[in-house]
XYZ file of N, CA and C in Angstrom:
405
model
N -3.238 -6.497 17.897
C -3.344 -6.789 16.498
C -4.164 -8.064 16.237
N -3.953 -9.048 17.164
C -4.750 -10.277 16.964
C -6.269 -10.119 16.979
N -6.753 -9.240 17.888
C -8.206 -8.922 17.832
C -8.611 -8.271 16.542
N -7.798 -7.329 16.039
C -8.044 -6.686 14.831
C -8.071 -7.638 13.674
N -7.071 -8.561 13.648
C -6.985 -9.603 12.602
C -8.174 -10.632 12.730
N -8.545 -11.018 13.891
C -9.698 -11.974 14.038
C -10.926 -11.348 13.546
N -11.050 -10.015 13.785
C -12.322 -9.381 13.297
C -12.398 -9.322 11.789
N -11.277 -9.400 11.134
C -11.301 -9.351 9.674
C -11.359 -10.649 9.005
N -11.219 -11.753 9.757
C -11.365 -13.095 9.217
C -12.761 -13.445 8.852
N -12.927 -13.986 7.698
C -14.241 -14.354 7.277
C -14.344 -15.884 7.151
N -15.494 -16.354 6.699
C -15.673 -17.811 6.527
C -14.720 -18.418 5.487
N -14.252 -17.646 4.551
C -13.404 -18.249 3.513
C -11.878 -18.397 3.880
N -11.600 -17.758 4.934
C -10.113 -17.789 5.335
C -9.974 -18.759 6.432
N -8.954 -19.581 6.309
C -8.511 -20.474 7.347
C -7.124 -20.135 7.694
N -6.538 -20.683 8.766
C -5.134 -20.355 9.016
C -4.200 -20.707 7.885
N -4.492 -21.858 7.150
C -3.667 -22.216 6.071
C -3.778 -21.331 4.843
N -4.993 -20.916 4.559
C -5.304 -20.183 3.378
C -5.245 -18.652 3.533
N -5.218 -18.270 4.805
C -5.279 -16.887 5.071
C -4.203 -15.911 4.356
N -2.942 -16.329 4.321
C -1.914 -15.529 3.598
C -2.290 -15.356 2.200
N -2.766 -16.404 1.541
C -3.181 -16.218 0.071
C -4.392 -15.303 -0.062
N -5.371 -15.459 0.845
C -6.524 -14.638 0.757
C -6.204 -13.198 1.011
N -5.223 -12.888 1.877
C -4.852 -11.557 2.126
C -3.934 -10.936 1.101
N -3.272 -11.855 0.337
C -2.372 -11.366 -0.795
C -3.199 -10.866 -1.906
N -4.334 -11.388 -2.165
C -5.156 -11.079 -3.337
C -5.521 -9.544 -3.351
N -6.001 -8.916 -2.279
C -6.218 -7.465 -2.301
C -4.985 -6.656 -2.472
N -3.835 -7.136 -1.996
C -2.632 -6.367 -2.162
C -2.242 -6.310 -3.648
N -2.300 -7.536 -4.249
C -1.926 -7.671 -5.714
C -2.908 -6.881 -6.574
N -4.190 -7.004 -6.339
C -5.154 -6.246 -7.102
C -4.921 -4.688 -6.945
N -4.708 -4.218 -5.694
C -4.496 -2.899 -5.449
C -3.210 -2.336 -6.199
N -2.144 -3.156 -6.222
C -0.963 -2.784 -6.867
C -1.192 -2.728 -8.371
N -2.038 -3.547 -8.866
C -2.401 -3.477 -10.336
C -3.179 -2.188 -10.633
N -4.082 -1.808 -9.709
C -4.881 -0.493 -9.846
C -3.826 0.667 -9.845
N -2.860 0.633 -9.002
C -1.887 1.759 -8.996
C -1.115 1.683 -10.336
N -0.751 0.529 -10.866
C -0.081 0.492 -12.163
C -0.891 0.984 -13.298
N -2.168 0.586 -13.294
C -3.014 1.075 -14.306
C -3.272 2.618 -14.330
N -3.437 3.101 -13.132
C -3.568 4.599 -12.996
C -2.346 5.325 -13.389
N -1.219 4.725 -13.222
C -0.030 5.426 -13.738
C 0.181 5.262 -15.182
N -0.549 4.476 -15.848
C -0.385 4.196 -17.320
C -1.274 5.110 -18.091
N -2.100 5.978 -17.397
C -2.951 6.866 -18.061
C -2.111 8.020 -18.536
N -2.101 8.380 -19.859
C -1.354 9.563 -20.322
C -1.796 10.870 -19.686
N -0.823 11.728 -19.493
C -1.184 13.032 -18.744
C -2.284 13.825 -19.510
N -2.359 13.806 -20.836
C -3.359 14.545 -21.504
C -4.780 13.997 -21.358
N -4.869 12.738 -20.825
C -6.196 12.124 -20.675
C -6.697 12.276 -19.202
N -5.914 12.907 -18.416
C -6.305 13.166 -16.972
C -7.003 14.482 -16.989
N -8.378 14.405 -16.824
C -9.146 15.763 -16.996
C -9.427 16.331 -15.645
N -9.389 15.620 -14.630
C -9.541 16.187 -13.306
C -8.199 16.780 -12.746
N -8.324 17.980 -12.452
C -7.096 18.690 -11.878
C -7.304 18.715 -10.321
N -6.345 18.240 -9.654
C -6.394 18.149 -8.176
C -4.971 18.211 -7.650
N -4.811 18.362 -6.380
C -3.559 18.314 -5.788
C -3.131 16.788 -5.638
N -2.182 16.547 -6.430
C -1.844 15.023 -6.504
C -0.968 14.583 -5.239
N -0.620 15.503 -4.402
C 0.090 15.072 -3.182
C -0.775 14.353 -2.319
N -2.122 14.790 -2.161
C -3.029 14.101 -1.292
C -3.372 12.707 -1.961
N -3.529 12.702 -3.253
C -3.825 11.332 -3.955
C -2.656 10.377 -3.678
N -1.413 10.834 -3.846
C -0.276 9.930 -3.615
C -0.276 9.497 -2.175
N -0.488 10.404 -1.236
C -0.490 10.057 0.183
C -1.526 8.938 0.529
N -2.747 9.200 0.042
C -3.872 8.231 0.369
C -3.649 6.957 -0.443
N -3.225 6.997 -1.610
C -3.042 5.829 -2.424
C -2.063 4.817 -1.751
N -0.990 5.353 -1.275
C 0.039 4.510 -0.613
C -0.296 4.240 0.857
N -1.105 5.030 1.495
C -1.564 4.724 2.772
C -2.365 3.392 2.807
N -3.257 3.320 1.745
C -4.037 2.130 1.482
C -3.157 0.898 1.316
N -2.125 1.154 0.457
C -1.248 -0.025 0.157
C -0.461 -0.451 1.436
N -0.044 0.549 2.204
C 0.642 0.170 3.426
C -0.324 -0.605 4.399
N -1.467 -0.126 4.498
C -2.460 -0.837 5.406
C -2.713 -2.240 4.912
N -2.924 -2.416 3.611
C -3.187 -3.809 3.095
C -1.960 -4.695 3.350
N -0.812 -4.107 3.220
C 0.407 -4.925 3.524
C 0.600 -5.280 4.999
N 0.168 -4.375 5.850
C 0.176 -4.729 7.277
C -0.693 -5.903 7.603
N -2.005 -5.908 7.018
C -2.860 -6.964 7.245
C -2.328 -8.241 6.611
N -1.720 -8.166 5.431
C -1.052 -9.309 4.862
C 0.035 -9.925 5.725
N 0.908 -9.055 6.205
C 2.054 -9.448 7.020
C 1.562 -10.104 8.285
N 0.485 -9.550 8.889
C -0.078 -10.111 10.109
C -0.566 -11.511 10.009
N -0.876 -11.955 8.721
C -1.318 -13.263 8.535
C -0.133 -14.242 8.420
N 1.074 -13.677 8.263
C 2.279 -14.554 8.161
C 3.020 -14.673 9.477
N 2.921 -13.805 10.316
C 3.577 -13.854 11.661
C 2.637 -13.414 12.781
N 3.173 -13.597 13.941
C 2.417 -13.167 15.117
C 2.830 -11.742 15.558
N 1.897 -10.870 15.368
C 2.047 -9.520 15.786
C 2.774 -8.598 14.711
N 2.828 -7.349 15.063
C 3.516 -6.441 14.153
C 4.881 -6.210 14.724
N 5.904 -6.812 14.168
C 7.254 -6.703 14.533
C 7.904 -5.613 13.867
N 9.060 -5.097 14.435
C 9.784 -4.047 13.777
C 10.312 -4.533 12.434
N 10.747 -5.731 12.389
C 11.229 -6.323 11.098
C 10.166 -6.395 10.063
N 8.980 -6.694 10.421
C 7.943 -6.724 9.370
C 7.581 -5.358 8.954
N 7.611 -4.392 9.831
C 7.335 -2.982 9.506
C 8.432 -2.510 8.544
N 9.695 -2.762 8.815
C 10.758 -2.400 7.887
C 10.615 -3.031 6.563
N 10.272 -4.300 6.477
C 10.030 -5.029 5.249
C 8.893 -4.404 4.452
N 7.895 -4.142 5.103
C 6.641 -3.502 4.477
C 7.122 -2.139 3.824
N 7.819 -1.280 4.610
C 8.202 0.042 4.111
C 9.172 -0.209 2.951
N 10.074 -1.147 2.979
C 11.079 -1.335 1.998
C 10.330 -1.814 0.645
N 9.339 -2.668 0.881
C 8.521 -3.162 -0.278
C 7.818 -2.006 -0.945
N 7.140 -1.172 -0.090
C 6.480 -0.015 -0.592
C 7.415 0.936 -1.369
N 8.521 1.160 -0.789
C 9.528 2.043 -1.466
C 9.889 1.424 -2.800
N 10.165 0.204 -2.951
C 10.457 -0.467 -4.170
C 9.325 -0.253 -5.180
N 8.102 -0.496 -4.707
C 6.941 -0.368 -5.573
C 6.814 1.078 -6.030
N 7.033 2.047 -5.161
C 6.838 3.473 -5.503
C 7.856 3.922 -6.511
N 9.156 3.441 -6.348
C 10.145 3.765 -7.311
C 9.841 3.137 -8.631
N 9.427 1.856 -8.659
C 9.068 1.278 -9.924
C 7.908 1.955 -10.587
N 6.967 2.378 -9.822
C 5.823 3.136 -10.361
C 6.248 4.481 -10.993
N 7.191 5.114 -10.306
C 7.652 6.419 -10.905
C 8.464 6.155 -12.207
N 9.215 5.042 -12.152
C 9.931 4.669 -13.345
C 9.012 4.391 -14.440
N 7.992 3.606 -14.205
C 6.961 3.283 -15.203
C 6.337 4.488 -15.795
N 6.103 5.521 -14.965
C 5.524 6.773 -15.493
C 6.494 7.505 -16.472
N 7.778 7.186 -16.394
C 8.716 7.944 -17.332
C 8.503 7.408 -18.759
N 7.721 6.275 -18.985
C 7.435 5.755 -20.290
C 6.034 6.214 -20.857
N 5.243 6.816 -19.950
C 3.874 7.236 -20.326
C 3.861 8.691 -20.836
N 3.159 8.819 -22.037
C 3.194 10.233 -22.587
C 2.662 11.205 -21.621
N 3.224 12.384 -21.602
C 2.858 13.574 -20.811
C 2.885 13.213 -19.238
N 3.663 12.197 -18.864
C 3.859 11.847 -17.456
C 5.393 11.831 -17.252
N 5.736 12.107 -16.005
C 7.160 12.010 -15.706
C 7.370 11.612 -14.264
N 8.468 10.893 -13.932
C 8.723 10.613 -12.569
C 8.998 11.850 -11.731
N 8.690 11.620 -10.452
C 8.814 12.851 -9.567
C 9.312 12.426 -8.150
N 10.326 13.041 -7.671
C 10.786 12.776 -6.241
C 9.773 13.203 -5.252
N 9.027 14.263 -5.586
C 7.928 14.780 -4.710
C 6.860 13.682 -4.553
N 6.475 13.122 -5.696
C 5.500 11.974 -5.607
C 5.940 10.887 -4.741
N 7.179 10.456 -4.965
C 7.797 9.374 -4.175
C 7.763 9.764 -2.635
N 8.122 10.951 -2.323
C 8.031 11.346 -0.962
C 6.616 11.305 -0.335
N 5.609 11.621 -1.073
C 4.270 11.570 -0.544
C 3.820 10.073 -0.547
N 4.196 9.282 -1.438
C 3.983 7.906 -1.426
C 4.441 7.337 -0.103
N 5.688 7.526 0.218
C 6.241 6.921 1.386
C 5.702 7.587 2.739
N 5.383 8.847 2.618
C 4.648 9.484 3.854
C 3.321 8.778 4.104
N 2.585 8.523 3.031
C 1.257 7.936 3.223
C 1.426 6.528 3.818
N 2.328 5.710 3.245
C 2.508 4.323 3.629
C 3.003 4.286 5.124
N 4.016 5.152 5.372
C 4.585 5.153 6.735
C 3.516 5.550 7.686
N 2.729 6.543 7.464
C 1.667 6.941 8.413
C 0.734 5.755 8.637
N 0.279 5.098 7.655
C -0.722 3.984 7.854
C -0.023 2.858 8.576
N 1.176 2.530 8.268
C 1.855 1.395 8.965
C 2.119 1.718 10.420
N 2.528 2.919 10.717
C 2.812 3.375 12.055
C 1.571 3.403 12.901
N 0.513 3.905 12.313
C -0.780 3.971 13.023
C -1.336 2.604 13.344
N -1.310 1.740 12.354
C -1.781 0.412 12.592
C -0.880 -0.278 13.582
N 0.385 -0.024 13.677
C 1.261 -0.686 14.673
C 0.921 -0.117 16.072
N 0.600 1.150 16.163
C 0.228 1.758 17.490
C -1.100 1.024 17.921
N -2.051 0.902 17.011
C -3.345 0.333 17.420
C -3.083 -1.143 17.830
N -2.264 -1.845 17.126
C -1.982 -3.222 17.564
C -1.338 -3.307 18.841
N -0.402 -2.396 19.142
C 0.267 -2.412 20.436
C -0.711 -2.056 21.641
N -1.699 -1.163 21.355
C -2.648 -0.899 22.358
C -3.575 -2.028 22.617
N -3.945 -2.688 21.485
C -4.884 -3.907 21.665
C -4.202 -5.048 22.449
N -2.921 -5.165 22.283
C -2.244 -6.243 22.903
C -2.033 -6.045 24.477
N -2.201 -4.849 24.902
C -2.054 -4.571 26.346
C -3.250 -5.041 27.197
């Protein structure tokens, strides 16, 4: 994971500022998810299989959180993985609750399941990559 993290460091990140720099994309992406959920159902003109959208949307969030967590601690620990997935679950539940207030939108356990599947897949794959790099 350290090689992966070092390759992502740019001239604007230092050890001290790195966690803040890595938090910005996470926060912005969570805002994008919130804004997307605020669109009323009758304004969504593209019809698609939203299971794929939910999976990919939260896979990106999970990956961003892995890179953020890596700047806080050394390596991808099991505790960090559990914390990331708990945070994603909380955000996904909050997002579904938020949709209950949007016209022509409703919360869905199916959406929540695909949110968590996407995040879990991304987090586990990045953890496997990190483990292989550390060998």
